[in-house]
mmCIF file of C-alpha atoms in Angstrom:
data_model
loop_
_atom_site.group_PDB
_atom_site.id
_atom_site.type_symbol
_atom_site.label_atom_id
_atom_site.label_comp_id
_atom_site.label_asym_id
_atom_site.label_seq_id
_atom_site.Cartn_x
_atom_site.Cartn_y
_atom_site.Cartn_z
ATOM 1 C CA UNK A 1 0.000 0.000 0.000
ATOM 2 C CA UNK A 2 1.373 3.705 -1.071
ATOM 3 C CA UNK A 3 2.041 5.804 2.093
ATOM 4 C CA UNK A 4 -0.589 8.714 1.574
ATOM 5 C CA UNK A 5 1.367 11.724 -1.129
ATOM 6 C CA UNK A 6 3.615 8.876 -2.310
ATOM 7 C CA UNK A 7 2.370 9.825 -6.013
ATOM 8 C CA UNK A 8 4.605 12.843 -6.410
ATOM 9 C CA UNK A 9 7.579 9.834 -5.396
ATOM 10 C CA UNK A 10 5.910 7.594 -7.408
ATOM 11 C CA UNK A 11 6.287 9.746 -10.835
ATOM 12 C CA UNK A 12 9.572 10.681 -9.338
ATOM 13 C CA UNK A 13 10.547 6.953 -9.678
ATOM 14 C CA UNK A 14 8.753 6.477 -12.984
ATOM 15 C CA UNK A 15 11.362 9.145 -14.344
ATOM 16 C CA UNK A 16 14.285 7.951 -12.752
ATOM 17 C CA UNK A 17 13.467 4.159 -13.986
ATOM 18 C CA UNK A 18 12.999 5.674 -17.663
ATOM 19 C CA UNK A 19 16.475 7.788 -17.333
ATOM 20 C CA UNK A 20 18.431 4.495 -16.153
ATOM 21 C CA UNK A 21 16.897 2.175 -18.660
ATOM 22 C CA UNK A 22 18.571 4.729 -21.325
ATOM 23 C CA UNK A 23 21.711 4.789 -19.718
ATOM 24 C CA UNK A 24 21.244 0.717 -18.947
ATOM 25 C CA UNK A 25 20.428 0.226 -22.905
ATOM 26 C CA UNK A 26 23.643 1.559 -23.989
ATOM 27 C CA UNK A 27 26.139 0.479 -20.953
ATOM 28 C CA UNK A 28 24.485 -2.803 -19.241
ATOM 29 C CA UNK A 29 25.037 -1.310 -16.022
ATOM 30 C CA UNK A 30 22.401 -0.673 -13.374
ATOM 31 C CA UNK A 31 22.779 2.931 -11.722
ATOM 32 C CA UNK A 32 21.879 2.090 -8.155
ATOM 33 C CA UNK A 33 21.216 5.301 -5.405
ATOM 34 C CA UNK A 34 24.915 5.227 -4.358
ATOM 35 C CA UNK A 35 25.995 6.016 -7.102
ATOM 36 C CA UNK A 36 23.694 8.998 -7.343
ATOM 37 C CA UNK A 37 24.790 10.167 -4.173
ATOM 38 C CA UNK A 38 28.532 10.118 -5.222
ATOM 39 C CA UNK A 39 27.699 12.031 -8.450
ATOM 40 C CA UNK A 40 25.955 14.182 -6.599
ATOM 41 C CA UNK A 41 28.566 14.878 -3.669
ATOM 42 C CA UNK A 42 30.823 15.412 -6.516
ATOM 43 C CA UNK A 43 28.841 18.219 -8.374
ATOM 44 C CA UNK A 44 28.072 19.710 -4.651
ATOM 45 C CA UNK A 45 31.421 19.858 -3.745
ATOM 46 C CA UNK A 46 33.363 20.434 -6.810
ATOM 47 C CA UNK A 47 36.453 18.418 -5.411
ATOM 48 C CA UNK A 48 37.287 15.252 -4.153
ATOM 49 C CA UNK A 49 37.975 16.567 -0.899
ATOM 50 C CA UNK A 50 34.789 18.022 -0.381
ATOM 51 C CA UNK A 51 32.686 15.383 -1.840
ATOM 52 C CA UNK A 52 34.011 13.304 0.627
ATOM 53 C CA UNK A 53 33.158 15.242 3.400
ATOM 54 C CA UNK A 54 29.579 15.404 2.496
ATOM 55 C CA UNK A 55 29.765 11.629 2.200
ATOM 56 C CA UNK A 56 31.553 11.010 5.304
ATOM 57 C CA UNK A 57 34.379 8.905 3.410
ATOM 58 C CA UNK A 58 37.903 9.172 2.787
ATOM 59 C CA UNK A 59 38.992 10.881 -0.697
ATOM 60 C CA UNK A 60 40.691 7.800 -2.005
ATOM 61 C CA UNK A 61 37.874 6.028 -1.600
ATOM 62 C CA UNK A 62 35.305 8.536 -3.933
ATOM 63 C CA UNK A 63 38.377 8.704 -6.260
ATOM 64 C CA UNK A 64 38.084 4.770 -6.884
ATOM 65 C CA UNK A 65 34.060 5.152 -6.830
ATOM 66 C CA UNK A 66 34.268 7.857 -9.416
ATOM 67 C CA UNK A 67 37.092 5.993 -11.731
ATOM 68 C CA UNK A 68 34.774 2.414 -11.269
ATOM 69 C CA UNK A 69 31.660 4.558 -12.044
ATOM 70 C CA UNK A 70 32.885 6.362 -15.138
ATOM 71 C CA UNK A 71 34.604 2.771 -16.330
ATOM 72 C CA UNK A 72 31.114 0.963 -16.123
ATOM 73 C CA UNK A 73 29.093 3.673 -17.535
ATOM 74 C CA UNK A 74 31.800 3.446 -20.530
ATOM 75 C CA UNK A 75 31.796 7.440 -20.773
ATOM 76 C CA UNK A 76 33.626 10.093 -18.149
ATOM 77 C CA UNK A 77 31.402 11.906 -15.667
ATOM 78 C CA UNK A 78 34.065 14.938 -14.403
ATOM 79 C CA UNK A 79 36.575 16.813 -16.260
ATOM 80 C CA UNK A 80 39.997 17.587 -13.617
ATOM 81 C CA UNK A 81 40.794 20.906 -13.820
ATOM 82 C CA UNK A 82 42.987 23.395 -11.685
ATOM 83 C CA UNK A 83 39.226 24.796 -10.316
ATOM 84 C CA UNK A 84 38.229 21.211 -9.722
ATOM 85 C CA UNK A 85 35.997 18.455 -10.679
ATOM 86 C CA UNK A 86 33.686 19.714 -13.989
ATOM 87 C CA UNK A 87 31.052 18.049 -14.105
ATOM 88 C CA UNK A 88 29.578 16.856 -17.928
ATOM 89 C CA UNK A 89 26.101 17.072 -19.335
ATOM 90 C CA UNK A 90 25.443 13.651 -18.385
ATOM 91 C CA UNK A 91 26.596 13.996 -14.687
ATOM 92 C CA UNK A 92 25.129 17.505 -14.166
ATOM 93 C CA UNK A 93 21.424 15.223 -15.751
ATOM 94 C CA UNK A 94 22.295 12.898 -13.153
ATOM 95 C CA UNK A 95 22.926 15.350 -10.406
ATOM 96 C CA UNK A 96 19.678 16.823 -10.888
ATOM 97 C CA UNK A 97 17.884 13.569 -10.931
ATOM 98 C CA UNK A 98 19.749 12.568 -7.442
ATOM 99 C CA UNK A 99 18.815 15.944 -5.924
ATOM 100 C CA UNK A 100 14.631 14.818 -7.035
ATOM 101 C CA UNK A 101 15.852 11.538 -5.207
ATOM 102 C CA UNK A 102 16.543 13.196 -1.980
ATOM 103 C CA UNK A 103 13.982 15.046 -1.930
ATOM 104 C CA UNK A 104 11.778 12.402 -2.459
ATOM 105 C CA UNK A 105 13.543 10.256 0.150
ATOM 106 C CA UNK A 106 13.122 13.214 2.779
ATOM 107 C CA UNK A 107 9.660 13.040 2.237
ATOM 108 C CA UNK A 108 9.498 9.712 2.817
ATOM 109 C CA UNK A 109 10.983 10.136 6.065
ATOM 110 C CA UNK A 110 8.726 12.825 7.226
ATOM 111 C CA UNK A 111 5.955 10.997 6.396
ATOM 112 C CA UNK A 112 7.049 8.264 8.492
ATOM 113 C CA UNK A 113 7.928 10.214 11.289
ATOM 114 C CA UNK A 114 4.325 12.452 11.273
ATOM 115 C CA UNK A 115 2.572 9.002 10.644
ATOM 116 C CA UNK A 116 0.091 11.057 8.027
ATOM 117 C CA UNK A 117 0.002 12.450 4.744
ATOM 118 C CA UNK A 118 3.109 14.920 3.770
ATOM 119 C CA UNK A 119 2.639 18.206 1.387
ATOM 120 C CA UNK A 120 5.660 17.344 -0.885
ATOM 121 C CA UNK A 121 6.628 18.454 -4.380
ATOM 122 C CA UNK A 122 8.120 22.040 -6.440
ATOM 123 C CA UNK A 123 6.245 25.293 -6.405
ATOM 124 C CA UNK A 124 7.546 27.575 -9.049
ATOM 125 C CA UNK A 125 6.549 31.069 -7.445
ATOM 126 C CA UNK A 126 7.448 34.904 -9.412
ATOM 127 C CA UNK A 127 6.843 37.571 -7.908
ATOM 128 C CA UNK A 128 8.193 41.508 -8.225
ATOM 129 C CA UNK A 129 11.876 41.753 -6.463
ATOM 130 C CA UNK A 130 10.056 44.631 -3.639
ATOM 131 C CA UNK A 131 7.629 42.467 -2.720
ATOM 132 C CA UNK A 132 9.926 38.994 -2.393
ATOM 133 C CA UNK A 133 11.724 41.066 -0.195
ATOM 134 C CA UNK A 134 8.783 43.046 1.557
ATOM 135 C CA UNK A 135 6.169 40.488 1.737
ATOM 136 C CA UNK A 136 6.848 37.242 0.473
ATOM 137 C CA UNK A 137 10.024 36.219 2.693
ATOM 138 C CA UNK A 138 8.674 37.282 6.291
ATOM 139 C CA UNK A 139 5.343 34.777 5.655
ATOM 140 C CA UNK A 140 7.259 32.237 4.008
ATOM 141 C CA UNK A 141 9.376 32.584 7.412
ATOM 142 C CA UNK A 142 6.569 32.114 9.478
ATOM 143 C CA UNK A 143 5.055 28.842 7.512
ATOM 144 C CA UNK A 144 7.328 27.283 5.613
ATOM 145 C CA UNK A 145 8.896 25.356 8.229
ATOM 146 C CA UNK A 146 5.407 23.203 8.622
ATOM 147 C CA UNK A 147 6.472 21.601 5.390
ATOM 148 C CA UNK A 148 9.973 20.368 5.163
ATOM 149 C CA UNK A 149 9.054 18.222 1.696
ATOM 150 C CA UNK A 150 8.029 21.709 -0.006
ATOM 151 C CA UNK A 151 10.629 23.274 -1.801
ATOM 152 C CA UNK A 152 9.960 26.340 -3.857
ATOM 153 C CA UNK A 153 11.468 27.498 -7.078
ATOM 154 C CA UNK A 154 10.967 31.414 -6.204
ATOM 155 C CA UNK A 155 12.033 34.255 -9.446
ATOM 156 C CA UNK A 156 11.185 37.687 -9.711
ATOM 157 C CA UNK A 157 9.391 39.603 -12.616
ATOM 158 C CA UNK A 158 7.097 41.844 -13.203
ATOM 159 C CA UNK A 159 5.296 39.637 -16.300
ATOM 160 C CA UNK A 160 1.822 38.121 -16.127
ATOM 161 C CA UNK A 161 3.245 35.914 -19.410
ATOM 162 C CA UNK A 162 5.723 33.780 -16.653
ATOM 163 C CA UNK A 163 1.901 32.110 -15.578
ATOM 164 C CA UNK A 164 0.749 32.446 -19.012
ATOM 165 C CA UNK A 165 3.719 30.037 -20.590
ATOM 166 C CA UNK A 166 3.780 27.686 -17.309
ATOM 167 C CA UNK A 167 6.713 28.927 -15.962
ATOM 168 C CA UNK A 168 5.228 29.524 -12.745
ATOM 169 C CA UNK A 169 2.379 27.882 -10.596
ATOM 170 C CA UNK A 170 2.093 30.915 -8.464
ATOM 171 C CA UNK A 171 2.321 34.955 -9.057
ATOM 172 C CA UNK A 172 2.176 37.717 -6.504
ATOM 173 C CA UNK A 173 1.376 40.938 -9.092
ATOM 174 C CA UNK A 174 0.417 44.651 -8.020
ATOM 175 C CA UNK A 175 -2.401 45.159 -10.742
ATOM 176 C CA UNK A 176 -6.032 46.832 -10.670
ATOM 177 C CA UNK A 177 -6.993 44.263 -13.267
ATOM 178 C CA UNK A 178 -5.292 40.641 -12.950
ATOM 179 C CA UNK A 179 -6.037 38.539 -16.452
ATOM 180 C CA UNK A 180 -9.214 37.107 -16.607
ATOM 181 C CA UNK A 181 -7.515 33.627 -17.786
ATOM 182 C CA UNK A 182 -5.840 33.017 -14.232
ATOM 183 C CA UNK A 183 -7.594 32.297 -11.047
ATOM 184 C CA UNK A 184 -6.769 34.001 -7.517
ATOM 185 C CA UNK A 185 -7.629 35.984 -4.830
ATOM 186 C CA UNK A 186 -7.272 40.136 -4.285
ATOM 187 C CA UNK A 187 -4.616 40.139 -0.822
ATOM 188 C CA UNK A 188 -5.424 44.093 -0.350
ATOM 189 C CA UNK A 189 -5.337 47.436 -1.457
ATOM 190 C CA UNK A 190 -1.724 49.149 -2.017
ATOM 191 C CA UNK A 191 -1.059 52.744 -1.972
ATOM 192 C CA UNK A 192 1.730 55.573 -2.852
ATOM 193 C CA UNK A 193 2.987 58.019 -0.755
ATOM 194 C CA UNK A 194 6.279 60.571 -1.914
ATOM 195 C CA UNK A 195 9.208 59.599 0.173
ATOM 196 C CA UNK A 196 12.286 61.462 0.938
ATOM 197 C CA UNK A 197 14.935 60.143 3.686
ATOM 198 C CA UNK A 198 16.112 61.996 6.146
ATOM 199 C CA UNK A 199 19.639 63.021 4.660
ATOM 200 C CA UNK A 200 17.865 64.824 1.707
ATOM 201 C CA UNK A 201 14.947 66.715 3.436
ATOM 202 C CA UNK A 202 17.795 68.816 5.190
ATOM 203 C CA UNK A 203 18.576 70.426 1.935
ATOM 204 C CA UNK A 204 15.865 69.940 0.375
ATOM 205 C CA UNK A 205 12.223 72.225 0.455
ATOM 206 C CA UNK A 206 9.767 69.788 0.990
ATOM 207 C CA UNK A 207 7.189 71.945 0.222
ATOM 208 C CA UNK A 208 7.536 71.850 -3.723
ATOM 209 C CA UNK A 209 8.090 68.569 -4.858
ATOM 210 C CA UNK A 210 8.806 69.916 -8.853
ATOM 211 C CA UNK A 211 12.271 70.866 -7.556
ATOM 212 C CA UNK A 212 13.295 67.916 -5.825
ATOM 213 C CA UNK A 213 15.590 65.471 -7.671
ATOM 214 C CA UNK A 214 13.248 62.747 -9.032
ATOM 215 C CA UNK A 215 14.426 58.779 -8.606
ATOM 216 C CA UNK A 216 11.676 56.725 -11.108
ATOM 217 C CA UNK A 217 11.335 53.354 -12.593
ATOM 218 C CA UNK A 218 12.346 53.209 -16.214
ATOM 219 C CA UNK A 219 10.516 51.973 -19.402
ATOM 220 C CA UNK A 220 10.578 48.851 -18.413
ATOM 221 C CA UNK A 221 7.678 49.447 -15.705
ATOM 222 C CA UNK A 222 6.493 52.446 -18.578
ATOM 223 C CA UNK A 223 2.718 51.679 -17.098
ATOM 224 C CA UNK A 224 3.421 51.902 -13.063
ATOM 225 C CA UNK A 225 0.999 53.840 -10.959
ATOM 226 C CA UNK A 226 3.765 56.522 -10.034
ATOM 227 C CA UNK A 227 4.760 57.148 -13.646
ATOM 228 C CA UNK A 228 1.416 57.733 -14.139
ATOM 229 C CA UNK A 229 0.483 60.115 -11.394
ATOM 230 C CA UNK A 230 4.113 62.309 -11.822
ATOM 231 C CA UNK A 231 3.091 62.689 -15.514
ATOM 232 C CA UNK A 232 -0.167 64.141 -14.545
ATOM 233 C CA UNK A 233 0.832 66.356 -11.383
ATOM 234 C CA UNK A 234 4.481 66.923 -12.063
ATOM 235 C CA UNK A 235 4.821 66.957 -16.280
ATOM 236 C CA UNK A 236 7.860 69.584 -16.361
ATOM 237 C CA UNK A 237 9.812 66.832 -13.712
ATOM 238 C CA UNK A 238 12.843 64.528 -15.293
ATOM 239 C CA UNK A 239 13.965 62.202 -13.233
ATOM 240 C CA UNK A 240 17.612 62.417 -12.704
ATOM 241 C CA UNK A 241 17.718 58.459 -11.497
ATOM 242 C CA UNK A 242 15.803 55.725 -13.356
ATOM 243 C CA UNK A 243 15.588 52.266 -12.063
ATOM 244 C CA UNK A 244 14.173 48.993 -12.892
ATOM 245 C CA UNK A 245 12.625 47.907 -9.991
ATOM 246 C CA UNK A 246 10.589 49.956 -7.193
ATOM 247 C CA UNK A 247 13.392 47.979 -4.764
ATOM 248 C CA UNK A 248 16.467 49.714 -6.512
ATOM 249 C CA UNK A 249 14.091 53.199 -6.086
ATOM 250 C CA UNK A 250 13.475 52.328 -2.552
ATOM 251 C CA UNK A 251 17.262 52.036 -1.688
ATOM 252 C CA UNK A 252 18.134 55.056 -3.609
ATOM 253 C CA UNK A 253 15.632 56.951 -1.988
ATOM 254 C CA UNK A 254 17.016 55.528 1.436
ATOM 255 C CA UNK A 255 20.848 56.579 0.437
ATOM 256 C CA UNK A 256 19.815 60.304 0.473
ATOM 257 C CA UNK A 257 19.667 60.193 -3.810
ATOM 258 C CA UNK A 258 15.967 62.025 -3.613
ATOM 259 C CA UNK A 259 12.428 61.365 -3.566
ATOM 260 C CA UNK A 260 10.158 59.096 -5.208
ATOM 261 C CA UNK A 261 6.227 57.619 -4.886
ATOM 262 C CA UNK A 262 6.847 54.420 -2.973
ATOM 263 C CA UNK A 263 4.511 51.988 -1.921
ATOM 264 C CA UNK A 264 3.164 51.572 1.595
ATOM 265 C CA UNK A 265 4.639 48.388 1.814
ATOM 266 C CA UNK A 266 7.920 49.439 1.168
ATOM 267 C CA UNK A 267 7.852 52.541 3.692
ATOM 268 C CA UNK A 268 9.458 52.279 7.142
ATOM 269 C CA UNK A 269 10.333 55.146 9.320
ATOM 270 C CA UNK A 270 12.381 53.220 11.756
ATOM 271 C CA UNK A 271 14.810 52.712 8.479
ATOM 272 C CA UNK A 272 15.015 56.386 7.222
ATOM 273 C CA UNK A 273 11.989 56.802 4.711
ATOM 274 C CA UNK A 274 10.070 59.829 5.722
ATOM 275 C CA UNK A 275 6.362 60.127 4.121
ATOM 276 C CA UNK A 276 5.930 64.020 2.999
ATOM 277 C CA UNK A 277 2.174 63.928 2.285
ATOM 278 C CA UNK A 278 -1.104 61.666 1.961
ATOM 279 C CA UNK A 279 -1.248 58.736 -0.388
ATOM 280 C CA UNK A 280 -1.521 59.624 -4.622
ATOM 281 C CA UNK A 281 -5.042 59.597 -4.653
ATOM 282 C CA UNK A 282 -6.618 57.763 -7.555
ATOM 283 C CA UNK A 283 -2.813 56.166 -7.887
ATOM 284 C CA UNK A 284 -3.664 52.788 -5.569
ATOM 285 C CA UNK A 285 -3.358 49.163 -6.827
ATOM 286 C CA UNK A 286 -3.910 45.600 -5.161
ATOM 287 C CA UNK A 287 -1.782 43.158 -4.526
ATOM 288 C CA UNK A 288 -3.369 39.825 -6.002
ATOM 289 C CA UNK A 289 -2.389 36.183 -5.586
ATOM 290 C CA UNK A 290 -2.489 34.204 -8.878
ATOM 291 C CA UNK A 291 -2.717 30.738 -10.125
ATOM 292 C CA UNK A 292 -3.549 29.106 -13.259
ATOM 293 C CA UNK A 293 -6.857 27.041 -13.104
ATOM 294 C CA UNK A 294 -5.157 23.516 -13.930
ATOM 295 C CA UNK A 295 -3.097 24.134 -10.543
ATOM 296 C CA UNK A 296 -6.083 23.808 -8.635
ATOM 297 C CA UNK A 297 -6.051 19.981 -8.709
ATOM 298 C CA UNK A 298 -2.178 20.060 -7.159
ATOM 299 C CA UNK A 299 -1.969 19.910 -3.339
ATOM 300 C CA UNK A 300 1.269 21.208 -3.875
ATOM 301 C CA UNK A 301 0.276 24.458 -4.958
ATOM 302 C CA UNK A 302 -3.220 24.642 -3.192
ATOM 303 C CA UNK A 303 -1.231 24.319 0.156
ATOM 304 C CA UNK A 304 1.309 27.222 -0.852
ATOM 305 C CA UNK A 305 -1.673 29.071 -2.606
ATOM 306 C CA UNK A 306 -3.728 29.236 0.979
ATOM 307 C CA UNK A 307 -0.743 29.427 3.224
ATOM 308 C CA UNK A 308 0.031 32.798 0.897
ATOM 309 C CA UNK A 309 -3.272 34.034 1.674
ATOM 310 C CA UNK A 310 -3.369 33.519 5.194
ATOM 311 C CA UNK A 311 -0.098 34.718 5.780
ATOM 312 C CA UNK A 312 0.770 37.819 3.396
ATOM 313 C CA UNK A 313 0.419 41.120 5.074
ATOM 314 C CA UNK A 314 1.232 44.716 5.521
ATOM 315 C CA UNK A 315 0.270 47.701 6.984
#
């Protein structure tokens, strides 16, 4: 009988058989898990020395291992060279299918130990780089270590397409209008305030923003909320610092650079951003959580999906 969320280890075995019974066609030799754990090691470490200190052996003996290994397979795994051990295509493909081993494996374990079903698998997650830092990584601090078999493939981007082409399950986007082809949930509203730091306001006049030195994102955000509302209220202002992500604006604005329309998620007093008016009225967005609909059937993502929900939060 399959321990409950053995079918994610299950396909994981179904690929490994089918990658071996290539490799077995051509060489007659049966990769075992050993031997994916040296090739591994080896790829970790980069040197003999290291790999066997993540294998608690001596280096002679995953010298031998290697040499017997590479003999049998009748091809070479590692290319010496004065930075190490290089690994080839075919050991850097193996690598990758030992690392789905372990992971499987550690599920296996966990499952054993909490005697019930385990939330196991990848999550590909993309979100925008201000709020992975903002958001995203104090929630996934406070629930992520309920589910040691979860591991997340996290990127940042601004582009609704990453969900659209399937490279992501998962998208955290600031948008009034999220596509109507994805499924998800609006997290709250978001809103701009101009921000100066400290440094700055003592030379600056706070009191007419047109003559402060401007930090903006650049064309590639050429539809954000704060290019939108300093075209309208501030046409005759050119930025004199043009980033591409409202992070790199927030830190500039931090260093004492000059102002910009942050949002409220990024603003923090206690680390030198100082607020000089009300929010951009008629400027606000949402933050929404996004999935594509065929996710909806993987436990995987469900489980990340409506741990995001529960646990995103600002303000």
């Amino acid at each position: 009988m399959l321990i409950p969320g053995c079918h994610y280890r299950l396909a994981f075995t179904q690929s490994i058989l089918a990658f071996t019974q290539v490799i077995n066609a051509a060489t007659h030799y049966r990769l075992d898990y050993p031997d994916l754990s040296l090739i591994l090691a080896l790829v970790r470490g980069g040197s003999l020395a290291r790999a066997a200190r993540l294998l608690q052996v001596d280096v002679s003996t995953v010298f031998r291992s290697v040499r017997r290994l590479e003999a049998a397979l009748g091809q070479p795994l590692f290319e010496k060279s004065r930075s190490g051990y290089l690994p080839t295509s075919l050991a850097q493909a193996l690598a990758e299918q030992a690392e789905r081993a372990e992971q499987a494996l550690e599920a296996a374990r966990v499952g054993v130990e909490q005697g019930g079903e385990v939330i196991s698998g990848t999550v590909r997650l993309t979100c925008s780089d201000s709020v992975l830092q903002a958001l995203l990584l104090p929630a996934l601090a406070r629930f992520m270590p309920a589910y040691p078999a979860l591991s997340l493939e996290l990127s940042t981007s601004n582009d609704f397409a990453n969900l659209s082409r399937r490279d992501a399950d998962i998208a955290l986007r600031l948008t009034r209008t999220p596509p109507e082809h994805l499924v998800g949930r609006n997290l709250g509203n978001v809103v701009y305030r101009v921000c100066a730091g400290a440094t700055y306001l003592r030379s600056a006049n706070a009191d007419d923003l047109a003559s402060m030195t401007w930090i903006a994102p650049d064309d590639f955000l050429p539809d954000h909320p704060t290019v939108a509302w300093r075209r309208q209220h501030l046409p005759g202002v050119v930025p004199a610092y043009r980033c591409n992500s409202m992070l790199s604006v927030t830190e500039l604005v931090r260093a004492g650079l000059g102002v910009a329309a942050l949002p409220d998620f990024l603003i923090d007093e206690n680390k030198g951003l100082m607020p000089l008016g009300e929010p951009l009225v008629g400027y606000d967005t949402a933050l929404w959580l996004l999935t594509r609909p065929d996710c909806r059937a993987l436990r995987s993502v469900v489980t990340l999906f409506d741990e995001l929900g529960r646990n995103l939060r600002w303000g």
